[in-house]
Backbone as numpy.savetxt, mean C-alpha at the origin, in Angstrom:
# Nx Ny Nz CAx CAy CAz Cx Cy Cz
61.15 -57.93 19.80 59.91 -58.06 20.56 59.18 -56.71 20.67
59.96 -55.70 21.06 59.38 -54.36 21.17 58.84 -53.90 19.82
59.55 -54.25 18.73 59.11 -53.85 17.38 57.79 -54.49 17.05
57.63 -55.80 17.38 56.37 -56.49 17.10 55.23 -55.88 17.92
55.54 -55.55 19.19 54.53 -54.93 20.05 54.06 -53.58 19.48
55.02 -52.77 18.94 54.66 -51.48 18.34 53.78 -51.65 17.11
54.14 -52.63 16.28 53.33 -52.87 15.06 51.93 -53.30 15.46
51.82 -54.14 16.49 50.51 -54.63 16.94 49.63 -53.47 17.44
50.20 -52.55 18.23 49.43 -51.41 18.73 48.99 -50.49 17.60
49.85 -50.30 16.59 49.49 -49.46 15.45 48.30 -50.04 14.69
48.33 -51.39 14.47 47.24 -52.03 13.74 45.92 -51.94 14.51
46.00 -52.08 15.87 44.79 -51.96 16.67 44.20 -50.55 16.55
45.04 -49.52 16.61 44.57 -48.13 16.49 43.99 -47.86 15.13
44.64 -48.41 14.09 44.15 -48.22 12.72 42.78 -48.84 12.55
42.59 -50.05 13.09 41.29 -50.72 12.97 40.20 -49.94 13.68
40.51 -49.42 14.86 39.51 -48.62 15.60 39.13 -47.37 14.83
40.13 -46.72 14.21 39.85 -45.51 13.43 38.98 -45.80 12.23
39.22 -46.93 11.55 38.41 -47.29 10.39 36.97 -47.58 10.79
36.78 -48.23 11.96 35.43 -48.58 12.39 34.63 -47.34 12.78
35.21 -46.41 13.47 34.47 -45.21 13.92 34.45 -44.12 12.89
35.46 -44.05 12.06 35.51 -43.00 11.05 35.82 -41.63 11.60
36.20 -41.53 12.89 36.41 -40.22 13.51 37.86 -39.78 13.48
38.78 -40.73 13.40 40.18 -40.35 13.53 40.81 -40.01 12.20
40.51 -40.82 11.18 41.23 -40.65 9.92 40.36 -40.12 8.80
39.03 -40.41 8.81 38.17 -40.06 7.68 36.90 -39.37 8.17
36.84 -38.03 8.15 35.63 -37.32 8.60 34.44 -37.68 7.71
33.19 -37.54 8.27 31.98 -37.85 7.50 31.85 -36.91 6.33
31.35 -37.43 5.20 31.10 -36.62 4.01 29.99 -35.62 4.32
30.20 -34.32 4.00 29.22 -33.27 4.31 27.90 -33.48 3.59
27.92 -34.18 2.46 26.68 -34.40 1.72 26.04 -35.73 2.02
26.62 -36.55 2.87 26.10 -37.87 3.14 25.05 -37.86 4.22
24.57 -39.06 4.59 23.49 -39.14 5.59 23.90 -38.66 6.97
25.22 -38.64 7.24 25.68 -38.18 8.55 26.03 -36.70 8.55
25.68 -35.99 7.46 26.04 -34.57 7.37 25.35 -33.78 8.48
26.00 -32.73 8.94 25.45 -31.87 9.98 24.33 -31.02 9.39
23.38 -30.55 10.23 22.32 -29.66 9.72 22.91 -28.40 9.11
22.15 -27.70 8.20 22.67 -26.45 7.61 23.04 -25.46 8.69
24.08 -24.72 8.44 24.52 -23.72 9.39 23.48 -22.60 9.51
23.48 -21.91 10.64 22.53 -20.83 10.87 22.65 -19.75 9.81
23.85 -19.58 9.24 24.06 -18.52 8.25 23.30 -18.77 6.97
22.81 -20.02 6.75 22.10 -20.32 5.53 20.64 -19.89 5.62
20.14 -19.57 6.83 18.77 -19.10 6.97 18.69 -17.63 6.57
17.46 -17.12 6.23 17.34 -15.71 5.85 17.86 -14.81 6.95
18.81 -13.97 6.62 19.39 -13.06 7.60 19.61 -11.70 6.97
19.45 -10.68 7.79 19.75 -9.32 7.34 21.22 -9.04 7.57
21.74 -8.09 6.82 23.14 -7.72 6.95 23.36 -6.94 8.24
24.60 -6.95 8.72 24.97 -6.14 9.88 24.38 -6.61 11.18
23.93 -7.88 11.26 23.39 -8.38 12.51 21.98 -7.92 12.82
21.30 -7.23 11.91 19.93 -6.79 12.15 18.97 -7.98 12.14
17.85 -7.82 12.82 16.80 -8.81 12.72 16.06 -8.63 11.38
15.66 -9.72 10.74 14.92 -9.59 9.47 13.67 -8.74 9.67
13.43 -7.83 8.74 12.30 -6.90 8.85 11.56 -6.84 7.52
10.23 -6.88 7.59 9.36 -6.71 6.42 8.37 -5.61 6.77
8.28 -4.59 5.93 7.34 -3.50 6.19 6.63 -3.12 4.91
5.43 -2.56 5.07 4.63 -2.11 3.93 4.13 -0.70 4.23
4.46 0.24 3.38 3.95 1.60 3.50 2.82 1.82 2.51
2.01 2.82 2.76 0.90 3.14 1.85 0.89 4.64 1.59
0.64 5.01 0.35 0.57 6.43 -0.03 -0.48 6.58 -1.12
-0.97 7.79 -1.27 -1.91 8.06 -2.36 -1.18 7.91 -3.68
-1.78 7.18 -4.61 -1.16 6.98 -5.91 -1.25 8.23 -6.78
-0.35 8.32 -7.74 -0.33 9.46 -8.67 -1.37 9.26 -9.78
-2.01 10.33 -10.20 -2.89 10.29 -11.36 -2.19 10.90 -12.56
-2.73 10.69 -13.74 -2.14 11.22 -14.96 -2.48 12.68 -15.17
-1.75 13.32 -16.08 -1.98 14.75 -16.37 -3.40 14.98 -16.89
-3.92 14.04 -17.68 -5.25 14.19 -18.27 -6.29 13.33 -17.56
-5.99 12.88 -16.36 -6.93 12.03 -15.63 -7.75 12.88 -14.68
-9.06 12.79 -14.80 -9.95 13.56 -13.92 -10.09 12.84 -12.58
-10.59 13.56 -11.58 -10.68 12.99 -10.24 -11.68 13.75 -9.38
-12.01 13.17 -8.21 -12.86 13.82 -7.21 -12.19 13.70 -5.85
-12.14 14.80 -5.12 -11.71 14.84 -3.73 -12.82 15.48 -2.91
-12.66 15.46 -1.58 -13.54 16.22 -0.71 -12.74 17.33 -0.06
-13.35 18.51 0.08 -12.65 19.67 0.64 -13.66 20.60 1.27
-13.17 21.53 2.05 -14.04 22.59 2.54 -14.35 23.53 1.38
-15.44 24.29 1.51 -15.78 25.25 0.46 -14.67 26.27 0.28
-14.01 26.65 1.36 -12.94 27.64 1.28 -11.77 27.13 0.44
-11.42 25.87 0.62 -10.32 25.30 -0.16 -10.76 25.04 -1.59
-11.99 24.56 -1.78 -12.46 24.19 -3.12 -12.50 25.38 -4.06
-12.83 26.55 -3.56 -12.92 27.71 -4.45 -11.65 28.56 -4.44
-10.63 28.12 -3.68 -9.37 28.86 -3.62 -8.67 28.79 -4.98
-8.15 29.91 -5.46 -7.51 29.95 -6.77 -6.10 29.37 -6.68
-5.81 28.28 -7.41 -4.47 27.68 -7.34 -3.42 28.60 -7.96
-2.14 28.36 -7.68 -1.06 29.16 -8.29 -1.08 29.02 -9.81
-0.50 30.00 -10.49 -0.52 30.02 -11.96 0.18 28.81 -12.57
1.17 28.25 -11.88 1.91 27.12 -12.45 1.11 25.81 -12.42
-0.04 25.79 -11.77 -0.89 24.60 -11.78 -1.67 24.60 -13.09
-1.26 23.75 -14.03 -1.83 23.81 -15.38 -2.50 22.53 -15.85
-2.48 21.45 -15.04 -3.17 20.22 -15.44 -3.76 19.57 -14.19
-4.54 18.51 -14.39 -5.25 17.90 -13.27 -4.32 17.20 -12.30
-3.19 16.68 -12.76 -2.24 16.06 -11.83 -1.69 17.11 -10.87
-1.28 18.27 -11.40 -0.75 19.32 -10.54 -1.85 19.89 -9.64
-3.07 19.97 -10.17 -4.18 20.47 -9.36 -4.45 19.54 -8.19
-4.37 18.25 -8.39 -4.60 17.29 -7.31 -3.52 17.39 -6.24
-2.26 17.48 -6.68 -1.18 17.63 -5.70 -1.38 18.89 -4.86
-1.74 19.97 -5.52 -1.93 21.24 -4.82 -3.11 21.13 -3.85
-4.23 20.56 -4.30 -5.43 20.47 -3.46 -5.18 19.61 -2.22
-4.47 18.50 -2.39 -4.16 17.64 -1.24 -3.26 18.37 -0.24
-2.29 19.12 -0.76 -1.40 19.88 0.12 -2.16 20.96 0.87
-3.23 21.49 0.27 -4.02 22.54 0.91 -4.99 22.00 1.94
-5.27 20.69 1.91 -6.17 20.12 2.91 -7.31 19.30 2.37
-7.43 19.15 1.04 -8.44 18.26 0.48 -8.07 16.82 0.82
-9.06 15.92 0.81 -8.82 14.52 1.18 -9.48 13.61 0.15
-8.98 12.38 0.01 -9.56 11.44 -0.96 -10.94 10.96 -0.53
-11.70 10.49 -1.50 -13.03 9.94 -1.25 -13.32 8.87 -2.30
-14.43 8.17 -2.14 -14.85 7.11 -3.04 -13.72 6.09 -3.20
-13.55 5.54 -4.40 -12.47 4.57 -4.65 -11.21 5.32 -5.03
-10.32 5.48 -4.07 -9.12 6.30 -4.26 -7.91 5.43 -4.56
-7.14 5.86 -5.56 -5.94 5.12 -5.94 -4.86 5.28 -4.88
-4.27 4.15 -4.45 -3.18 4.13 -3.49 -2.06 3.24 -4.03
-0.87 3.43 -3.49 0.28 2.58 -3.83 0.85 1.97 -2.56
1.03 0.65 -2.57 1.70 -0.04 -1.48 3.17 -0.17 -1.81
4.05 0.12 -0.85 5.49 -0.01 -1.02 6.02 -1.05 -0.04
6.52 -2.17 -0.57 7.04 -3.26 0.25 8.55 -3.12 0.36
9.08 -3.15 1.58 10.53 -3.07 1.78 10.97 -4.11 2.81
12.19 -4.62 2.64 12.77 -5.63 3.55 14.24 -5.30 3.74
14.89 -5.97 4.69 16.33 -5.81 4.86 17.08 -7.13 4.64
16.44 -8.04 3.89 17.07 -9.29 3.48 16.38 -9.74 2.20
16.87 -10.77 1.56 16.29 -11.25 0.30 15.23 -12.30 0.58
14.06 -12.14 -0.06 12.98 -13.09 0.16 11.93 -12.93 -0.92
11.03 -13.89 -1.02 9.81 -13.75 -1.82 8.71 -13.28 -0.89
7.89 -12.34 -1.35 6.78 -11.83 -0.55 5.49 -12.07 -1.32
4.50 -12.63 -0.65 3.18 -12.84 -1.23 2.16 -12.13 -0.35
1.34 -11.26 -0.95 0.25 -10.62 -0.23 -0.93 -11.58 -0.23
-1.36 -12.00 0.96 -2.44 -12.98 1.05 -3.78 -12.36 1.41
-3.79 -11.19 2.04 -5.05 -10.55 2.39 -4.82 -9.07 2.67
-5.89 -8.28 2.51 -5.85 -6.86 2.84 -7.22 -6.45 3.36
-7.25 -5.59 4.35 -8.52 -5.10 4.87 -8.35 -3.65 5.32
-9.36 -2.84 5.07 -9.35 -1.43 5.45 -9.83 -1.28 6.88
-9.09 -0.51 7.68 -9.50 -0.17 9.04 -9.58 1.34 9.16
-10.63 1.84 9.82 -10.80 3.29 9.93 -11.25 3.69 11.33
-10.98 4.93 11.67 -11.37 5.49 12.96 -12.05 6.83 12.72
-12.90 7.24 13.66 -13.49 8.57 13.56 -12.41 9.61 13.76
-12.65 10.80 13.22 -11.62 11.84 13.25 -12.29 13.18 13.52
-11.81 13.87 14.53 -12.37 15.18 14.88 -11.63 16.28 14.12
-12.37 17.03 13.31 -11.78 18.14 12.56 -11.49 19.29 13.51
-10.25 19.82 13.44 -9.88 20.91 14.33 -10.71 22.17 14.11
-10.82 22.59 12.86 -11.57 23.79 12.51 -12.78 23.37 11.69
-14.00 23.48 12.23 -15.19 23.07 11.49 -15.31 23.73 10.12
-14.77 24.94 9.98 -14.85 25.64 8.69 -14.04 24.94 7.60
-13.09 24.08 8.02 -12.25 23.37 7.05 -12.68 21.92 6.86
-13.84 21.54 7.42 -14.32 20.17 7.26 -14.60 19.89 5.77
-14.23 18.71 5.28 -14.42 18.39 3.85 -15.87 18.03 3.54
-16.67 19.03 3.22 -18.10 18.82 2.99 -18.49 19.06 1.54
-17.55 19.49 0.69 -17.85 19.80 -0.71 -17.04 18.89 -1.63
-17.64 18.53 -2.75 -16.90 17.78 -3.76 -16.02 18.74 -4.55
-14.77 18.36 -4.70 -13.83 19.12 -5.51 -13.36 18.21 -6.63
-13.58 18.61 -7.87 -13.21 17.76 -8.99 -12.43 18.55 -10.02
-11.72 17.80 -10.89 -10.91 18.42 -11.94 -11.16 17.68 -13.24
-11.37 18.46 -14.31 -11.53 17.90 -15.65 -10.44 18.48 -16.54
-9.79 17.66 -17.37 -8.72 18.19 -18.23 -9.24 19.14 -19.30
-10.49 18.95 -19.72 -11.07 19.79 -20.79 -12.59 19.74 -20.70
-13.30 20.68 -21.32 -14.76 20.67 -21.27 -15.32 19.37 -21.86
-16.34 18.83 -21.23 -16.96 17.61 -21.73 -16.32 16.32 -21.24
-15.16 16.40 -20.60 -14.50 15.20 -20.09 -15.31 14.64 -18.92
-15.18 13.34 -18.71 -15.89 12.69 -17.62 -14.91 12.26 -16.53
-15.46 12.07 -15.34 -14.63 11.59 -14.24 -14.08 10.21 -14.58
-12.79 10.01 -14.38 -12.15 8.73 -14.70 -12.41 7.73 -13.58
-12.80 6.53 -13.96 -12.95 5.45 -13.00 -12.06 4.31 -13.42
-11.15 3.92 -12.56 -10.25 2.82 -12.90 -10.99 1.49 -12.88
-10.58 0.58 -13.75 -11.20 -0.72 -13.88 -10.85 -1.58 -12.66
-11.83 -1.95 -11.82 -11.50 -2.76 -10.65 -10.98 -4.15 -11.01
-11.20 -4.58 -12.25 -10.64 -5.86 -12.67 -9.14 -5.75 -12.89
-8.65 -4.53 -13.18 -7.23 -4.34 -13.43 -6.47 -3.92 -12.17
-7.17 -3.22 -11.26 -6.54 -2.76 -10.02 -7.38 -3.29 -8.86
-6.80 -4.06 -7.93 -7.58 -4.64 -6.83 -8.26 -3.56 -5.99
-9.48 -3.87 -5.54 -10.25 -2.96 -4.68 -10.26 -3.52 -3.27
-9.96 -2.65 -2.29 -9.91 -3.05 -0.89 -10.92 -2.23 -0.12
-11.76 -2.90 0.69 -12.71 -2.17 1.52 -12.62 -2.68 2.95
-13.69 -2.50 3.73 -13.65 -2.89 5.13 -13.64 -4.38 5.36
-14.04 -5.16 4.35 -14.01 -6.61 4.48 -12.64 -7.13 4.05
-12.24 -8.26 4.63 -10.95 -8.83 4.25 -10.98 -9.18 2.76
-9.95 -8.76 2.07 -9.89 -8.97 0.62 -8.82 -10.00 0.29
-9.22 -11.05 -0.43 -8.27 -12.05 -0.90 -8.06 -11.89 -2.39
-6.83 -11.97 -2.82 -6.51 -11.77 -4.23 -7.10 -12.90 -5.06
-7.47 -12.59 -6.29 -7.96 -13.62 -7.20 -6.82 -14.54 -7.60
-7.12 -15.80 -7.94 -6.05 -16.76 -8.24 -5.12 -16.33 -9.37
-5.65 -15.55 -10.33 -4.81 -15.17 -11.47 -4.12 -13.82 -11.27
-4.24 -13.24 -10.07 -3.57 -11.97 -9.81 -2.08 -12.19 -9.57
-1.31 -11.13 -9.77 0.14 -11.20 -9.51 0.35 -11.07 -8.02
0.73 -12.18 -7.37 0.81 -12.21 -5.92 2.21 -12.08 -5.38
3.18 -12.54 -6.12 4.51 -12.76 -5.57 5.50 -11.71 -6.03
6.34 -11.25 -5.10 7.36 -10.25 -5.39 8.69 -10.75 -4.86
9.74 -10.58 -5.65 11.09 -10.88 -5.18 11.71 -9.57 -4.72
12.02 -9.48 -3.43 12.50 -8.22 -2.86 13.78 -8.47 -2.09
14.53 -7.40 -1.91 15.78 -7.46 -1.17 16.04 -6.10 -0.54
17.17 -6.00 0.17 17.54 -4.72 0.78 17.64 -3.61 -0.26
18.10 -3.94 -1.45 18.32 -2.93 -2.49 17.13 -2.76 -3.43
16.19 -3.71 -3.43 15.10 -3.65 -4.38 13.80 -4.03 -3.69
12.90 -3.05 -3.54 11.59 -3.31 -2.98 10.58 -3.62 -4.07
9.30 -3.49 -3.75 8.24 -3.74 -4.72 7.09 -2.79 -4.43
6.29 -2.49 -5.47 5.14 -1.59 -5.33 3.92 -2.22 -5.98
2.74 -1.91 -5.45 1.49 -2.44 -5.99 0.42 -1.36 -5.88
-0.26 -1.04 -7.00 -1.37 -0.10 -6.99 -2.65 -0.81 -6.58
-3.46 -0.15 -5.76 -4.75 -0.68 -5.34 -5.75 0.46 -5.28
-7.03 0.13 -5.32 -8.09 1.10 -5.08 -8.64 0.85 -3.68
-8.66 1.88 -2.85 -9.20 1.77 -1.50 -10.59 2.38 -1.50
-11.59 1.58 -1.16 -12.98 2.03 -1.16 -13.28 2.75 0.15
-13.41 4.07 0.08 -13.60 4.90 1.26 -15.06 5.24 1.51
-15.97 4.61 0.80 -17.39 4.88 1.00 -17.91 4.11 2.21
-19.02 4.58 2.75 -19.67 3.82 3.80 -19.56 4.40 5.19
-18.68 5.37 5.41 -18.56 6.00 6.73 -18.82 7.50 6.59
-19.87 8.03 7.21 -20.15 9.46 7.07 -19.06 10.32 7.69
-18.83 11.48 7.10 -17.86 12.42 7.65 -16.43 12.05 7.33
-15.53 12.58 8.15 -14.10 12.42 7.93 -13.55 11.35 8.88
-12.49 10.65 8.46 -11.93 9.59 9.28 -10.47 9.36 8.92
-9.74 8.74 9.84 -8.39 8.26 9.53 -8.49 6.79 9.18
-7.52 6.30 8.39 -7.60 4.90 7.98 -6.20 4.34 7.73
-6.14 3.03 7.64 -4.91 2.27 7.39 -5.32 0.93 6.79
-4.35 0.15 6.36 -4.63 -1.19 5.83 -3.93 -2.22 6.69
-4.63 -3.30 7.02 -4.02 -4.46 7.68 -3.77 -5.50 6.60
-2.51 -5.91 6.46 -2.09 -6.72 5.32 -1.46 -8.02 5.81
-1.91 -9.13 5.25 -1.32 -10.44 5.53 -0.25 -10.77 4.50
0.90 -11.28 4.97 2.02 -11.56 4.08 2.56 -12.98 4.32
3.09 -13.57 3.27 3.87 -14.80 3.37 5.28 -14.48 2.89
6.29 -14.82 3.71 7.69 -14.63 3.34 8.45 -15.91 3.68
9.75 -15.90 3.43 10.57 -17.06 3.79 10.66 -17.25 5.29
10.21 -16.26 6.06 10.18 -16.38 7.52 8.84 -16.89 8.03
7.86 -17.08 7.12 6.54 -17.54 7.52 5.49 -16.46 7.33
4.33 -16.65 7.95 3.21 -15.71 7.83 3.33 -14.60 8.86
2.88 -13.42 8.47 2.85 -12.29 9.40 1.84 -11.26 8.93
1.44 -10.39 9.84 0.55 -9.28 9.51 1.28 -7.97 9.76
1.08 -7.01 8.87 1.63 -5.68 9.06 0.51 -4.67 8.88
0.65 -3.52 9.52 -0.31 -2.43 9.37 0.36 -1.32 8.57
-0.24 -0.95 7.45 0.32 0.09 6.58 -0.39 1.41 6.86
0.39 2.44 7.15 -0.16 3.78 7.33 0.80 4.78 6.71
0.36 6.02 6.57 1.14 7.02 5.87 2.42 7.40 6.60
3.44 7.79 5.86 4.71 8.20 6.45 4.58 9.47 7.27
3.76 10.41 6.81 3.63 11.70 7.48 2.55 11.70 8.56
2.04 10.54 8.92 0.96 10.46 9.90 -0.19 9.66 9.33
-1.29 9.58 10.05 -2.42 8.77 9.58 -3.00 9.33 8.28
-3.44 8.42 7.42 -4.13 8.83 6.21 -5.53 9.31 6.58
-6.01 10.33 5.88 -7.31 10.92 6.18 -8.17 10.86 4.93
-9.40 10.37 5.08 -10.35 10.30 3.98 -11.70 10.82 4.43
-12.65 10.81 3.48 -14.00 11.30 3.81 -15.02 10.66 2.88
-16.20 10.42 3.43 -17.34 10.04 2.60 -17.74 11.26 1.77
-18.30 11.02 0.60 -18.59 12.18 -0.26 -19.85 12.92 0.18
-20.59 12.38 1.12 -21.67 13.15 1.74 -23.02 13.04 1.08
-23.09 12.54 -0.14 -24.37 12.46 -0.82 -25.23 11.38 -0.16
-26.52 11.62 -0.13 -27.45 10.64 0.43 -28.84 10.89 -0.10
-29.80 10.20 0.47 -31.18 10.36 0.01 -31.65 11.79 0.27
-31.97 12.48 -0.80 -32.49 13.85 -0.67 -31.43 14.90 -0.50
-30.13 14.55 -0.68 -29.08 15.55 -0.46 -27.96 15.40 -1.48
-27.56 16.54 -2.06 -26.36 16.61 -2.88 -25.39 17.60 -2.23
-24.16 17.22 -2.03 -23.19 18.20 -1.50 -22.85 19.24 -2.55
-22.32 20.36 -2.10 -21.86 21.38 -3.05 -20.74 20.80 -3.92
-20.70 21.25 -5.18 -19.71 20.72 -6.13 -18.92 21.88 -6.72
-17.57 21.76 -6.68 -16.68 22.73 -7.29 -15.84 21.98 -8.33
-16.00 22.36 -9.60 -15.31 21.66 -10.67 -14.38 22.61 -11.42
-13.08 22.28 -11.41 -12.10 23.04 -12.17 -11.89 22.36 -13.52
-11.95 23.16 -14.59 -11.61 22.67 -15.93 -10.32 23.35 -16.35
-9.33 22.57 -16.81 -7.97 23.08 -16.98 -7.69 23.67 -18.36
-8.41 23.23 -19.40 -8.12 23.73 -20.76 -9.45 24.02 -21.47
-9.46 24.98 -22.42 -8.32 25.77 -22.92 -7.82 26.82 -21.92
-8.65 27.16 -20.93 -8.17 28.00 -19.84 -8.79 27.51 -18.54
-8.16 27.82 -17.45 -8.62 27.30 -16.17 -9.87 28.04 -15.72
-10.94 27.28 -15.50 -12.21 27.87 -15.08 -12.79 27.06 -13.93
-13.64 27.70 -13.12 -14.27 27.05 -11.97 -15.79 27.11 -12.12
-16.44 25.96 -11.95 -17.90 25.87 -11.97 -18.37 25.46 -10.58
-19.35 26.19 -10.03 -19.84 25.92 -8.68 -21.31 25.53 -8.72
-21.63 24.39 -8.11 -23.02 23.96 -7.95 -23.30 23.89 -6.45
-24.19 24.72 -5.90 -24.44 24.73 -4.46 -25.11 23.44 -4.01
-25.05 23.19 -2.70 -25.67 21.98 -2.16 -27.19 22.03 -2.35
-27.79 20.86 -2.44 -29.24 20.74 -2.57 -29.72 19.81 -1.47
-30.59 20.31 -0.60 -31.03 19.52 0.56 -32.38 18.85 0.35
-33.08 19.17 -0.68 -34.38 18.55 -0.93 -34.43 18.08 -2.38
-33.66 17.04 -2.65 -33.57 16.53 -4.02 -34.85 15.79 -4.37
-35.43 16.19 -5.48 -36.65 15.53 -5.97 -36.44 15.09 -7.40
-37.18 14.09 -7.86 -37.01 13.61 -9.24 -37.14 14.75 -10.25
-36.20 14.80 -11.19 -36.21 15.81 -12.23 -35.56 17.11 -11.85
-35.13 17.25 -10.59 -34.51 18.50 -10.18 -33.03 18.49 -10.53
-32.52 19.59 -10.99 -31.09 19.73 -11.34 -30.48 20.84 -10.49
-29.21 20.70 -10.22 -28.50 21.72 -9.45 -28.38 22.98 -10.27
-28.48 24.13 -9.62 -28.33 25.42 -10.29 -26.88 25.86 -10.16
-26.11 25.64 -11.22 -24.67 25.86 -11.18 -24.32 27.19 -11.84
-23.19 27.72 -11.44 -22.72 28.99 -12.02 -21.22 28.91 -12.27
């Protein structure tokens, strides 16, 4: 009797387990009753950090034979560079370190960095600027400083169709532009752009406000220089006025040509350069 009672209780328990599926057969992880993905499957940074996406901005490098224009004080523009400065790339590095600043459409490089793996898409960019008070008026960037690799060379202008141009208006990339970057903690991404610094008289600080799409959703970041705010200047030319021009030619020997400012520009008038 006891044996029959034991068998009966076992069969009842077995039937209940088969009906609920909880005692003997757990739910298949891939079936309709599967649990939601674990939190670890979402984008996460290593070491318990919060996911971070940042964009830095810096002045882009020019080529050894690429000509350029900066703005500088007359004192800096006519200053004799060290003997080891032998091409326009080195001249630009030296001039910027001495206090010259970019103007017009200046080449910049964006550096995208993250602390997790994701796809990044730049959806918009806009230039923001503020007025800037020059500490020493004698060092205000009021003169054009340019470099030519050789006599007869012309100022290089990058093709805006090949390098995106960003100004004060929100800029959206063209549909055929390269928008997407695969980035991770070990591998960032870089993008060259032209920043249009025209339109604001005098000297100013500036930054870029950038819209991004990542695996975490949409966000905005503000890109500014690592060593402090980026500083630029309008080139100063206007109706009836030409700023002073200092042009260094690097070959066959380094020479400086100076054209003084002209305040009453009239048709047919040329600057008297020396």
